[in-house]
Tab-separated table of C-alpha atoms in Angstrom:
chain	number	residue	atom	x	y	z
B	1	UNK	CA	-10.618	-18.024	19.741
B	2	UNK	CA	-11.033	-15.001	17.577
B	3	UNK	CA	-12.359	-14.904	14.069
B	4	UNK	CA	-12.690	-18.261	12.443
B	5	UNK	CA	-9.451	-19.687	13.704
B	6	UNK	CA	-9.419	-23.451	14.029
B	7	UNK	CA	-9.644	-24.472	17.642
B	8	UNK	CA	-6.533	-25.587	19.393
B	9	UNK	CA	-6.016	-27.260	22.712
B	10	UNK	CA	-2.360	-26.589	23.341
B	11	UNK	CA	0.242	-23.968	22.738
B	12	UNK	CA	3.982	-23.705	22.846
B	13	UNK	CA	6.035	-20.552	22.869
B	14	UNK	CA	9.452	-20.053	21.380
B	15	UNK	CA	11.739	-17.098	21.846
B	16	UNK	CA	13.564	-15.462	18.939
B	17	UNK	CA	16.265	-13.139	20.269
B	18	UNK	CA	17.441	-10.110	18.318
B	19	UNK	CA	20.910	-8.751	17.997
B	20	UNK	CA	21.437	-5.096	18.735
B	21	UNK	CA	24.155	-2.745	17.610
B	22	UNK	CA	26.919	-1.578	19.902
B	23	UNK	CA	25.042	1.327	21.430
B	24	UNK	CA	21.988	-0.884	21.916
B	25	UNK	CA	19.778	1.618	20.133
B	26	UNK	CA	18.741	-0.426	17.168
B	27	UNK	CA	18.256	-3.963	16.030
B	28	UNK	CA	20.692	-5.139	13.418
B	29	UNK	CA	19.251	-5.654	9.952
B	30	UNK	CA	18.861	-9.212	8.786
B	31	UNK	CA	17.125	-12.506	9.315
B	32	UNK	CA	16.600	-14.005	12.746
B	33	UNK	CA	15.970	-17.710	12.374
B	34	UNK	CA	13.821	-19.591	14.827
B	35	UNK	CA	15.558	-21.886	17.287
B	36	UNK	CA	15.093	-25.556	16.639
B	37	UNK	CA	12.103	-27.092	18.314
B	38	UNK	CA	11.740	-30.703	17.213
B	39	UNK	CA	8.652	-31.216	19.364
B	40	UNK	CA	6.783	-28.381	17.690
B	41	UNK	CA	7.718	-29.551	14.223
B	42	UNK	CA	5.716	-32.704	14.752
B	43	UNK	CA	2.558	-30.747	15.540
B	44	UNK	CA	-0.217	-29.477	13.339
B	45	UNK	CA	-0.181	-25.733	13.821
B	46	UNK	CA	-3.495	-23.915	13.782
B	47	UNK	CA	-2.572	-20.382	14.755
B	48	UNK	CA	0.202	-18.043	15.703
B	49	UNK	CA	0.601	-15.040	17.937
B	50	UNK	CA	3.513	-12.749	18.758
B	51	UNK	CA	4.431	-10.854	21.887
B	52	UNK	CA	7.394	-8.759	22.754
B	53	UNK	CA	9.737	-10.523	25.085
B	54	UNK	CA	13.027	-10.142	26.804
B	55	UNK	CA	15.355	-11.490	29.385
B	56	UNK	CA	15.602	-8.355	31.463
B	57	UNK	CA	15.543	-9.768	34.949
B	58	UNK	CA	14.037	-6.604	36.360
B	59	UNK	CA	10.778	-7.385	34.598
B	60	UNK	CA	9.618	-10.939	34.524
B	61	UNK	CA	8.365	-12.367	31.302
B	62	UNK	CA	4.836	-12.729	32.576
B	63	UNK	CA	4.640	-9.001	33.090
B	64	UNK	CA	5.926	-8.368	29.624
B	65	UNK	CA	3.475	-10.734	28.060
B	66	UNK	CA	0.550	-9.221	29.859
B	67	UNK	CA	1.288	-5.573	29.736
B	68	UNK	CA	3.292	-4.889	26.642
B	69	UNK	CA	1.745	-6.566	23.625
B	70	UNK	CA	-0.751	-3.753	23.090
B	71	UNK	CA	0.570	-2.348	19.886
B	72	UNK	CA	1.826	1.030	18.808
B	73	UNK	CA	2.870	2.298	22.175
B	74	UNK	CA	5.941	4.418	22.302
B	75	UNK	CA	9.213	2.805	21.499
B	76	UNK	CA	7.778	-0.629	20.810
B	77	UNK	CA	6.158	0.324	17.545
B	78	UNK	CA	9.426	0.867	15.709
B	79	UNK	CA	10.290	-2.781	16.064
B	80	UNK	CA	7.054	-4.394	14.989
B	81	UNK	CA	6.572	-1.955	12.127
B	82	UNK	CA	9.899	-2.979	10.699
B	83	UNK	CA	9.689	-6.724	10.792
B	84	UNK	CA	8.285	-9.519	8.669
B	85	UNK	CA	7.590	-13.155	9.322
B	86	UNK	CA	8.371	-15.948	6.876
B	87	UNK	CA	7.159	-19.427	7.688
B	88	UNK	CA	8.101	-22.532	5.769
B	89	UNK	CA	5.907	-25.580	5.458
B	90	UNK	CA	7.360	-28.988	6.113
B	91	UNK	CA	7.646	-29.655	2.380
B	92	UNK	CA	10.048	-26.716	2.108
B	93	UNK	CA	7.642	-24.298	0.448
B	94	UNK	CA	6.887	-20.856	1.817
B	95	UNK	CA	3.661	-20.792	3.757
B	96	UNK	CA	3.796	-17.168	4.805
B	97	UNK	CA	6.221	-14.987	2.907
B	98	UNK	CA	7.166	-11.675	4.500
B	99	UNK	CA	3.964	-11.421	6.457
B	100	UNK	CA	3.938	-8.069	8.301
B	101	UNK	CA	4.424	-8.852	11.975
B	102	UNK	CA	2.079	-6.005	12.786
B	103	UNK	CA	-0.923	-8.227	12.243
B	104	UNK	CA	0.233	-10.913	14.625
B	105	UNK	CA	-0.110	-9.082	17.898
B	106	UNK	CA	-3.299	-10.156	19.545
B	107	UNK	CA	-3.976	-7.181	21.740
B	108	UNK	CA	-3.934	-4.415	19.214
B	109	UNK	CA	-7.012	-2.658	20.435
B	110	UNK	CA	-10.088	-3.348	18.340
B	111	UNK	CA	-8.123	-3.498	15.138
B	112	UNK	CA	-6.380	-6.772	14.593
B	113	UNK	CA	-7.290	-10.291	15.355
B	114	UNK	CA	-5.054	-13.248	15.546
B	115	UNK	CA	-4.427	-14.543	12.093
B	116	UNK	CA	-4.653	-18.187	11.376
B	117	UNK	CA	-3.747	-20.445	8.563
B	118	UNK	CA	-4.976	-23.802	7.462
B	119	UNK	CA	-3.530	-26.404	9.807
B	120	UNK	CA	-0.186	-27.664	8.741
B	121	UNK	CA	3.260	-28.593	9.908
B	122	UNK	CA	5.892	-25.904	9.993
B	123	UNK	CA	9.612	-26.166	9.344
B	124	UNK	CA	10.682	-24.222	12.419
B	125	UNK	CA	14.459	-23.802	11.933
B	126	UNK	CA	13.971	-22.657	8.343
B	127	UNK	CA	11.472	-19.952	9.349
B	128	UNK	CA	12.607	-16.493	10.363
B	129	UNK	CA	11.848	-12.899	11.316
B	130	UNK	CA	13.286	-10.389	8.868
B	131	UNK	CA	14.292	-6.795	9.552
B	132	UNK	CA	14.908	-5.041	6.219
B	133	UNK	CA	16.073	-1.849	7.902
B	134	UNK	CA	17.378	-0.828	11.270
B	135	UNK	CA	14.627	-0.786	13.843
B	136	UNK	CA	14.769	1.363	16.898
B	137	UNK	CA	15.193	-0.510	20.152
B	138	UNK	CA	15.410	2.328	22.595
B	139	UNK	CA	13.877	0.277	25.334
B	140	UNK	CA	16.097	-2.054	27.258
B	141	UNK	CA	13.362	-4.637	27.481
B	142	UNK	CA	12.695	-5.713	23.920
B	143	UNK	CA	15.256	-8.321	23.130
B	144	UNK	CA	13.191	-10.521	20.918
B	145	UNK	CA	9.829	-11.884	20.002
B	146	UNK	CA	7.996	-14.533	21.949
B	147	UNK	CA	6.136	-16.463	19.294
B	148	UNK	CA	3.263	-18.613	20.409
B	149	UNK	CA	2.172	-21.517	18.237
B	150	UNK	CA	-1.241	-23.018	18.826
B	151	UNK	CA	-1.567	-26.648	17.917
B	152	UNK	CA	-3.555	-29.764	18.468
G	1	UNK	CA	-12.388	-14.296	6.403
G	2	UNK	CA	-11.121	-17.734	5.519
G	3	UNK	CA	-8.054	-19.144	7.229
G	4	UNK	CA	-4.876	-18.423	5.357
G	5	UNK	CA	-3.419	-21.240	3.299
G	6	UNK	CA	-0.456	-19.309	1.956
G	7	UNK	CA	0.466	-15.668	1.811
G	8	UNK	CA	2.999	-13.709	-0.217
G	9	UNK	CA	3.914	-10.064	0.219
G	10	UNK	CA	4.438	-8.212	-3.059
G	11	UNK	CA	5.755	-4.749	-3.620
G	12	UNK	CA	5.224	-2.130	-6.297
G	13	UNK	CA	7.783	0.624	-6.261
G	14	UNK	CA	6.492	3.795	-7.893
G	15	UNK	CA	9.870	4.653	-9.403
G	16	UNK	CA	12.358	7.449	-9.104
G	17	UNK	CA	9.878	10.183	-9.926
G	18	UNK	CA	6.499	10.831	-8.437
G	19	UNK	CA	3.859	9.155	-10.628
G	20	UNK	CA	1.247	11.362	-12.222
G	21	UNK	CA	-2.439	11.101	-11.532
G	22	UNK	CA	-3.993	8.211	-13.418
G	23	UNK	CA	-0.784	6.239	-13.765
G	24	UNK	CA	-1.100	2.463	-13.953
G	25	UNK	CA	1.788	0.466	-12.499
G	26	UNK	CA	1.960	-3.267	-13.175
G	27	UNK	CA	2.995	-5.923	-10.737
G	28	UNK	CA	6.322	-7.619	-11.247
G	29	UNK	CA	6.505	-11.316	-11.900
G	30	UNK	CA	6.700	-13.384	-8.756
G	31	UNK	CA	7.300	-17.074	-9.539
G	32	UNK	CA	5.477	-18.099	-6.363
G	33	UNK	CA	2.356	-16.352	-7.616
G	34	UNK	CA	2.122	-18.132	-10.956
G	35	UNK	CA	-0.507	-20.841	-11.303
G	36	UNK	CA	-2.447	-19.922	-8.208
G	37	UNK	CA	-5.978	-19.295	-7.073
G	38	UNK	CA	-6.115	-15.964	-5.291
G	39	UNK	CA	-8.324	-16.090	-2.200
G	40	UNK	CA	-7.813	-12.631	-0.761
G	41	UNK	CA	-5.539	-9.651	-0.504
G	42	UNK	CA	-4.512	-6.901	1.892
G	43	UNK	CA	-2.813	-3.535	1.524
G	44	UNK	CA	-0.735	-1.840	4.187
G	45	UNK	CA	0.493	1.719	4.619
G	46	UNK	CA	3.287	3.166	6.689
G	47	UNK	CA	1.237	2.891	9.858
G	48	UNK	CA	1.513	-0.893	9.746
G	49	UNK	CA	4.769	-1.426	7.872
G	50	UNK	CA	7.458	1.233	7.825
G	51	UNK	CA	9.776	-0.284	5.255
G	52	UNK	CA	9.195	-2.892	2.586
G	53	UNK	CA	11.292	-6.072	2.588
G	54	UNK	CA	13.555	-4.408	0.046
G	55	UNK	CA	14.012	-1.458	2.375
G	56	UNK	CA	11.851	1.085	0.530
G	57	UNK	CA	9.609	3.487	2.397
G	58	UNK	CA	5.975	2.432	2.312
G	59	UNK	CA	3.366	4.956	1.110
G	60	UNK	CA	1.949	7.124	3.859
G	61	UNK	CA	-1.676	6.518	2.947
G	62	UNK	CA	-3.607	4.366	0.516
G	63	UNK	CA	-6.120	7.051	-0.310
G	64	UNK	CA	-6.123	7.593	-4.057
G	65	UNK	CA	-4.794	4.140	-4.974
G	66	UNK	CA	-6.858	1.371	-6.546
G	67	UNK	CA	-6.041	-2.140	-7.691
G	68	UNK	CA	-7.160	-4.088	-10.757
G	69	UNK	CA	-6.630	-7.853	-10.823
G	70	UNK	CA	-6.964	-9.930	-13.986
G	71	UNK	CA	-7.540	-13.622	-14.333
G	72	UNK	CA	-5.791	-15.878	-16.826
G	73	UNK	CA	-8.471	-15.093	-19.428
G	74	UNK	CA	-7.673	-11.367	-19.180
G	75	UNK	CA	-10.938	-10.637	-17.428
G	76	UNK	CA	-10.803	-7.785	-14.939
G	77	UNK	CA	-12.122	-9.734	-11.980
G	78	UNK	CA	-11.304	-6.979	-9.495
G	79	UNK	CA	-11.584	-3.606	-11.142
G	80	UNK	CA	-10.313	-0.398	-9.538
G	81	UNK	CA	-10.827	-1.680	-6.013
G	82	UNK	CA	-9.898	1.030	-3.489
G	83	UNK	CA	-6.709	0.015	-1.720
G	84	UNK	CA	-7.761	1.867	1.412
G	85	UNK	CA	-10.654	-0.534	1.870
G	86	UNK	CA	-8.313	-3.515	1.671
G	87	UNK	CA	-6.207	-2.423	4.624
G	88	UNK	CA	-7.087	-4.723	7.546
G	89	UNK	CA	-6.874	-1.825	9.955
G	90	UNK	CA	-9.921	-0.346	8.250
G	91	UNK	CA	-11.861	-3.598	8.480
G	92	UNK	CA	-11.470	-4.707	12.097
G	93	UNK	CA	-8.391	-6.712	11.260
G	94	UNK	CA	-9.946	-8.745	8.482
G	95	UNK	CA	-8.399	-9.111	5.086
G	96	UNK	CA	-10.628	-9.068	2.025
G	97	UNK	CA	-11.907	-12.454	0.978
G	98	UNK	CA	-12.723	-12.992	-2.650
G	99	UNK	CA	-14.112	-15.942	-4.477
G	100	UNK	CA	-10.992	-17.644	-5.829
G	101	UNK	CA	-9.929	-17.191	-9.421
G	102	UNK	CA	-6.742	-17.943	-11.300
G	103	UNK	CA	-4.713	-14.785	-10.996
G	104	UNK	CA	-2.617	-13.352	-13.795
G	105	UNK	CA	-0.394	-11.103	-11.765
G	106	UNK	CA	1.803	-9.682	-14.495
G	107	UNK	CA	-1.174	-8.048	-16.221
G	108	UNK	CA	-2.640	-6.825	-12.950
G	109	UNK	CA	-1.864	-3.319	-11.808
G	110	UNK	CA	-2.468	-0.524	-9.357
G	111	UNK	CA	-3.711	2.885	-10.416
G	112	UNK	CA	-2.549	6.089	-8.789
G	113	UNK	CA	-5.740	8.149	-9.064
G	114	UNK	CA	-4.378	10.861	-6.810
G	115	UNK	CA	-0.648	11.178	-6.279
G	116	UNK	CA	-0.819	13.496	-3.281
G	117	UNK	CA	0.243	10.842	-0.829
G	118	UNK	CA	2.746	9.048	-3.059
G	119	UNK	CA	6.307	10.289	-3.183
G	120	UNK	CA	9.097	9.177	-5.494
G	121	UNK	CA	10.765	5.884	-4.658
G	122	UNK	CA	8.061	4.822	-2.225
G	123	UNK	CA	6.456	1.412	-2.393
G	124	UNK	CA	2.949	0.075	-2.236
G	125	UNK	CA	2.895	-3.321	-0.540
G	126	UNK	CA	0.178	-5.864	-1.119
G	127	UNK	CA	-0.190	-9.178	0.616
G	128	UNK	CA	-1.766	-11.916	-1.500
G	129	UNK	CA	-3.468	-14.914	0.042
G	130	UNK	CA	-3.531	-17.829	-2.327
G	131	UNK	CA	-3.736	-21.531	-2.967
G	132	UNK	CA	-1.426	-23.140	-5.528
G	133	UNK	CA	-3.381	-24.888	-8.269
G	134	UNK	CA	-1.776	-28.217	-7.383
G	135	UNK	CA	-3.251	-27.906	-3.865
G	136	UNK	CA	-6.620	-26.555	-4.916
G	137	UNK	CA	-8.533	-29.801	-4.546
G	138	UNK	CA	-7.519	-30.026	-0.904
G	139	UNK	CA	-9.183	-26.742	-0.076
G	140	UNK	CA	-11.931	-26.355	-2.677
G	141	UNK	CA	-14.590	-27.362	-0.162
G	142	UNK	CA	-13.941	-24.137	1.748
G	143	UNK	CA	-15.167	-22.228	-1.260
G	144	UNK	CA	-18.095	-24.377	-2.356
G	145	UNK	CA	-20.947	-22.220	-3.575
């Protein structure tokens, strides 16, 4: 664990796919809601981490998760610099409101550490990633974010 | 750096003309940030966030910008704090912790000491970490003196 994050013993990853425009060069502006995950909603979340992810069969997801999350490299940066995370608590209130996704990549060299928040339950299907403007997606690999929730 | 209870990203747009040196620009009213204890804050420039949630271009650098935060008694609890220092990328990824006080956001402001890096219609974005007053008792132990 980095920083003072509460310890967790388990994690679960969800995939939030993005929609791209016709020429596949940019991600369409808007909100991308998280898929429902009833199991995760019962858990007390202690931390969160984001990786780039995709379903390009030429590169398996393990490779993507290991090699790509280092931030600010080439075409990847345009996506993470343009996106925000909003998380809702189970009581319907905003827990994180437009948190810059930039800070949620764990392997940004020497600069960022995984952020954490006080343990709590998250309303998964109400939470979303927001792109206020068109983000470049010149790579064929980035099709969404893999969001890892750490929980106990 | 304490764990985050809640966070809210605010935005100050400098307006349609480039602000002059020494200009103070107040925060707007955000209902979510009324009746809260502020526990920390972070600034970002265009190297972390390209566009604000409202689609405005984010300032290219925080050099020359300071922030002043008032409490509900009109005390300047944070006075002319350099925004550059509050960017996590300049502090190994940590945001700035402060001892919590009841924030009065609408009287708080940023000051453009040097407008070199601020162009018209750009935005300064500030992330506030906070605890609503109604939840304060739950977390007060984290901040016991």
